[in-house]
Short mmCIF file of C-alpha atoms in Angstrom, two decimals:
data_model
loop_
_atom_site.label_atom_id
_atom_site.label_comp_id
_atom_site.label_asym_id
_atom_site.label_seq_id
_atom_site.Cartn_x
_atom_site.Cartn_y
_atom_site.Cartn_z
CA UNK A 1210 -18.66 -14.07 51.20
CA UNK A 1211 -15.62 -13.86 53.58
CA UNK A 1212 -14.40 -17.05 54.59
CA UNK A 1213 -11.82 -17.70 57.36
CA UNK A 1214 -9.53 -20.92 57.05
CA UNK A 1215 -7.81 -22.39 60.27
CA UNK A 1216 -5.78 -25.19 58.90
CA UNK A 1217 -4.00 -26.07 62.15
CA UNK A 1218 -4.43 -25.50 66.07
CA UNK A 1219 -7.65 -26.24 68.45
CA UNK A 1220 -10.60 -23.54 68.91
CA UNK A 1221 -9.23 -22.41 72.16
CA UNK A 1222 -6.11 -21.49 70.54
CA UNK A 1223 -7.99 -19.74 67.66
CA UNK A 1224 -9.97 -17.80 69.99
CA UNK A 1225 -7.09 -16.65 71.79
CA UNK A 1226 -5.34 -15.22 68.46
CA UNK A 1227 -8.33 -14.39 66.38
CA UNK A 1228 -8.69 -10.66 65.15
CA UNK A 1229 -11.91 -9.35 63.82
CA UNK A 1230 -11.63 -9.93 60.30
CA UNK A 1231 -15.45 -10.07 59.72
CA UNK A 1232 -15.82 -13.75 58.27
CA UNK A 1233 -19.03 -14.72 57.39
CA UNK A 1234 -17.77 -18.65 57.77
CA UNK A 1235 -14.79 -19.88 59.68
CA UNK A 1236 -13.77 -23.52 59.15
CA UNK A 1237 -11.46 -25.38 60.92
CA UNK A 1238 -9.77 -28.90 60.03
CA UNK A 1239 -10.05 -31.99 61.91
CA UNK A 1240 -7.11 -31.02 64.28
CA UNK A 1241 -9.58 -28.45 66.17
CA UNK A 1242 -11.87 -30.96 67.90
CA UNK A 1243 -10.02 -34.27 67.47
CA UNK A 1244 -12.26 -37.04 69.03
CA UNK A 1245 -15.60 -36.48 69.81
CA UNK A 1246 -17.89 -39.03 71.71
CA UNK A 1247 -21.67 -38.58 71.46
CA UNK A 1248 -22.21 -40.37 74.55
CA UNK A 1249 -19.83 -38.25 76.65
CA UNK A 1250 -21.44 -35.28 74.55
CA UNK A 1251 -25.19 -36.29 75.75
CA UNK A 1252 -23.80 -36.75 79.46
CA UNK A 1253 -22.33 -33.54 79.81
CA UNK A 1254 -18.75 -34.83 80.25
CA UNK A 1255 -17.51 -33.07 77.34
CA UNK A 1256 -18.99 -29.94 75.55
CA UNK A 1257 -16.98 -29.83 72.08
CA UNK A 1258 -20.02 -29.19 70.24
CA UNK A 1259 -21.22 -26.51 72.57
CA UNK A 1260 -17.77 -24.72 71.80
CA UNK A 1261 -18.43 -24.45 68.17
CA UNK A 1262 -21.97 -23.06 68.64
CA UNK A 1263 -20.52 -20.59 71.40
CA UNK A 1264 -17.83 -19.40 68.82
CA UNK A 1265 -20.38 -18.70 66.08
CA UNK A 1266 -22.38 -17.07 68.57
CA UNK A 1267 -19.56 -14.95 69.52
CA UNK A 1268 -18.80 -14.08 65.93
CA UNK A 1269 -22.13 -14.00 64.74
CA UNK A 1270 -21.31 -16.17 61.81
CA UNK A 1271 -20.99 -19.81 60.51
CA UNK A 1272 -18.38 -22.11 61.86
CA UNK A 1273 -17.66 -25.22 60.35
CA UNK A 1274 -15.41 -27.86 62.32
CA UNK A 1275 -13.89 -31.23 61.25
CA UNK A 1276 -14.04 -34.06 64.00
CA UNK A 1277 -13.41 -37.56 64.54
CA UNK A 1278 -17.11 -38.57 65.90
CA UNK A 1279 -17.59 -41.80 68.09
CA UNK A 1280 -21.15 -43.32 68.57
CA UNK A 1281 -20.86 -46.24 70.98
CA UNK A 1282 -17.61 -47.73 69.14
CA UNK A 1283 -18.53 -46.60 65.58
CA UNK A 1284 -16.31 -44.18 64.54
CA UNK A 1285 -16.74 -41.81 61.70
CA UNK A 1286 -15.04 -38.97 59.98
CA UNK A 1287 -17.59 -35.95 60.61
CA UNK A 1288 -18.10 -32.11 60.24
CA UNK A 1289 -20.39 -29.88 62.40
CA UNK A 1290 -21.99 -26.86 61.45
CA UNK A 1291 -23.08 -24.10 63.75
CA UNK A 1292 -24.77 -20.82 62.81
CA UNK A 1293 -24.87 -17.59 65.15
CA UNK A 1294 -25.00 -19.82 68.43
CA UNK A 1295 -27.13 -22.81 67.02
CA UNK A 1296 -25.84 -26.40 66.08
CA UNK A 1297 -27.53 -26.90 62.60
CA UNK A 1298 -26.25 -30.51 62.25
CA UNK A 1299 -23.57 -32.95 61.82
CA UNK A 1300 -22.34 -34.40 58.07
CA UNK A 1301 -20.69 -37.66 58.09
CA UNK A 1302 -18.26 -38.98 55.32
CA UNK A 1303 -20.53 -41.36 53.18
CA UNK A 1304 -17.96 -43.54 51.23
CA UNK A 1305 -15.93 -45.74 52.71
CA UNK A 1306 -12.48 -46.74 50.94
CA UNK A 1307 -11.28 -50.39 51.48
CA UNK A 1308 -10.40 -51.17 54.95
CA UNK A 1309 -10.61 -47.71 56.50
CA UNK A 1310 -11.28 -47.75 60.16
CA UNK A 1311 -14.17 -44.88 59.88
CA UNK A 1312 -17.49 -46.44 59.09
CA UNK A 1313 -19.63 -44.41 56.32
CA UNK A 1314 -22.42 -42.34 57.53
CA UNK A 1315 -25.79 -41.91 55.88
CA UNK A 1316 -26.86 -38.78 53.47
CA UNK A 1317 -24.97 -35.75 51.86
CA UNK A 1318 -26.06 -32.73 53.83
CA UNK A 1319 -26.32 -29.09 52.75
CA UNK A 1320 -26.82 -26.33 55.15
CA UNK A 1321 -28.89 -23.41 54.89
CA UNK A 1322 -26.96 -20.66 56.82
CA UNK A 1323 -26.73 -16.73 57.24
CA UNK A 1324 -23.88 -16.85 54.85
CA UNK A 1325 -25.94 -19.03 52.16
CA UNK A 1326 -26.66 -22.60 51.39
CA UNK A 1327 -23.48 -24.56 51.99
CA UNK A 1328 -22.86 -28.06 50.88
CA UNK A 1329 -20.54 -29.82 53.15
CA UNK A 1330 -18.02 -32.90 51.70
CA UNK A 1331 -16.18 -34.84 54.43
CA UNK A 1332 -12.67 -35.97 53.69
CA UNK A 1333 -12.20 -38.58 51.01
CA UNK A 1334 -16.01 -38.12 49.86
CA UNK A 1335 -14.04 -35.44 47.67
CA UNK A 1336 -12.97 -38.30 45.35
CA UNK A 1337 -16.62 -39.23 44.66
CA UNK A 1338 -17.98 -36.81 41.71
CA UNK A 1339 -21.76 -37.71 42.59
CA UNK A 1340 -21.20 -35.97 45.76
CA UNK A 1341 -20.42 -32.79 44.05
CA UNK A 1342 -23.45 -33.23 41.67
CA UNK A 1343 -25.98 -33.85 44.50
CA UNK A 1344 -24.89 -30.62 46.21
CA UNK A 1345 -25.19 -28.70 43.09
CA UNK A 1346 -28.36 -30.06 41.79
CA UNK A 1347 -29.70 -29.14 45.39
CA UNK A 1348 -28.73 -25.47 44.66
CA UNK A 1349 -25.72 -24.87 47.17
CA UNK A 1350 -24.21 -21.50 46.67
CA UNK A 1351 -20.73 -23.33 47.62
CA UNK A 1352 -19.13 -26.27 48.51
CA UNK A 1353 -16.98 -26.72 51.48
CA UNK A 1354 -14.62 -29.59 52.34
CA UNK A 1355 -12.80 -30.38 55.45
CA UNK A 1356 -10.07 -32.86 54.40
CA UNK A 1357 -6.91 -34.22 56.29
CA UNK A 1358 -3.38 -34.24 54.62
CA UNK A 1359 -3.26 -33.13 50.83
CA UNK A 1360 -1.75 -35.42 48.44
CA UNK A 1361 0.65 -33.29 46.58
CA UNK A 1362 -1.77 -31.66 43.65
CA UNK A 1363 -4.37 -34.24 43.51
CA UNK A 1364 -7.07 -32.58 45.63
CA UNK A 1365 -6.37 -29.30 43.95
CA UNK A 1366 -7.25 -30.78 40.52
CA UNK A 1367 -10.32 -32.38 41.68
CA UNK A 1368 -11.70 -29.16 43.34
CA UNK A 1369 -11.14 -27.29 40.15
CA UNK A 1370 -12.51 -29.90 37.81
CA UNK A 1371 -15.81 -30.52 39.85
CA UNK A 1372 -16.22 -26.53 40.46
CA UNK A 1373 -16.11 -26.27 36.54
CA UNK A 1374 -18.27 -29.37 35.78
CA UNK A 1375 -20.91 -28.41 38.63
CA UNK A 1376 -21.03 -24.77 38.63
CA UNK A 1377 -20.41 -24.52 42.28
CA UNK A 1378 -17.35 -22.74 43.91
CA UNK A 1379 -15.36 -25.39 46.08
CA UNK A 1380 -13.12 -24.38 49.02
CA UNK A 1381 -11.09 -26.85 50.98
CA UNK A 1382 -9.59 -26.71 54.62
CA UNK A 1383 -6.84 -29.43 55.05
CA UNK A 1384 -4.14 -29.80 57.63
CA UNK A 1385 -1.80 -26.78 57.24
CA UNK A 1386 -3.15 -25.69 53.83
CA UNK A 1387 -6.44 -23.96 52.26
CA UNK A 1388 -7.44 -23.24 48.75
CA UNK A 1389 -10.62 -22.77 46.74
CA UNK A 1390 -11.72 -22.97 43.10
CA UNK A 1391 -14.15 -20.93 41.33
CA UNK A 1392 -16.77 -22.28 38.62
CA UNK A 1393 -14.36 -21.49 35.92
CA UNK A 1394 -12.26 -24.22 37.01
CA UNK A 1395 -9.46 -21.85 37.97
CA UNK A 1396 -7.76 -21.93 41.22
CA UNK A 1397 -8.76 -18.82 42.83
CA UNK A 1398 -7.10 -18.87 46.17
CA UNK A 1399 -4.45 -21.10 48.07
CA UNK A 1400 -2.34 -20.22 51.23
CA UNK A 1401 -0.35 -22.15 53.91
CA UNK A 1402 -0.96 -19.43 56.48
CA UNK A 1403 -3.11 -19.99 59.36
CA UNK A 1404 -5.47 -18.58 59.69
CA UNK A 1405 -6.04 -17.07 56.47
CA UNK A 1406 -9.12 -15.30 54.68
CA UNK A 1407 -10.77 -15.63 51.23
CA UNK A 1408 -13.13 -13.29 49.81
CA UNK A 1409 -15.39 -15.78 47.51
CA UNK A 1410 -17.52 -13.97 45.05
CA UNK A 1411 -21.12 -15.86 44.71
CA UNK A 1412 -21.58 -17.21 41.35
CA UNK A 1413 -24.37 -19.14 39.83
CA UNK A 1414 -24.77 -19.87 35.97
CA UNK A 1415 -27.14 -21.76 34.32
CA UNK A 1416 -27.21 -23.33 30.94
CA UNK A 1417 -29.37 -25.93 28.92
CA UNK A 1418 -27.82 -29.25 28.23
CA UNK A 1419 -29.60 -31.77 25.73
CA UNK A 1420 -28.54 -35.37 25.28
CA UNK A 1421 -30.11 -38.13 23.34
CA UNK A 1422 -30.18 -41.49 24.72
CA UNK A 1423 -31.86 -44.94 24.42
CA UNK A 1424 -34.83 -45.90 27.12
CA UNK A 1425 -37.99 -44.46 28.58
CA UNK A 1426 -40.05 -45.86 25.86
CA UNK A 1427 -43.80 -45.06 26.35
CA UNK A 1428 -46.41 -46.99 24.38
CA UNK A 1429 -48.96 -44.73 22.61
CA UNK A 1430 -52.42 -45.21 23.54
CA UNK A 1431 -54.77 -46.26 20.69
CA UNK A 1432 -58.13 -44.80 22.33
CA UNK A 1433 -60.61 -46.00 24.78
#
């Protein structure tokens, strides 16, 4: 799977500079769309989601783009996903930290695309292992996180650990930087270039894990 990371600039800037790199997935940071009002989108006053869909149609690929969505004053960190000209959906951050200005959404999402099954992690959801576990259990081919500003090496450690623990390659696109980890827990790619391209290998390994625990006691029936 060939992935193009666009870590700065908006959609228009990318369209003017893009070359045919043959990417299966193009992902943008939160800078690409900025603020998106659902009300204005529905009224036709803006067409930001349409721009994402058109870009995916032109490239005949998958476009994943971060944004700050506004639903009648309720602001969320969101990621919109389009596949070959069609908007597949919008995934919201589901965990709110302390007094963050952004409200949590509902539901972790995975999208079945031309490029495979892509699990989306939005911003600070990266810090919650249960999000990775859910996406892995749902059979994702990869995890793609759209983040804001990196905190030194913290996020790199997190994507490496979770790629190893849950057996799913993890890619991250943040402001000014992109990186990826493979299922061995190694840093497979990292670059400040904009845009930059990474060739990700499809990796799926399954192992039997047995544990002993208390609970789940069932009374044996003695007959009828």
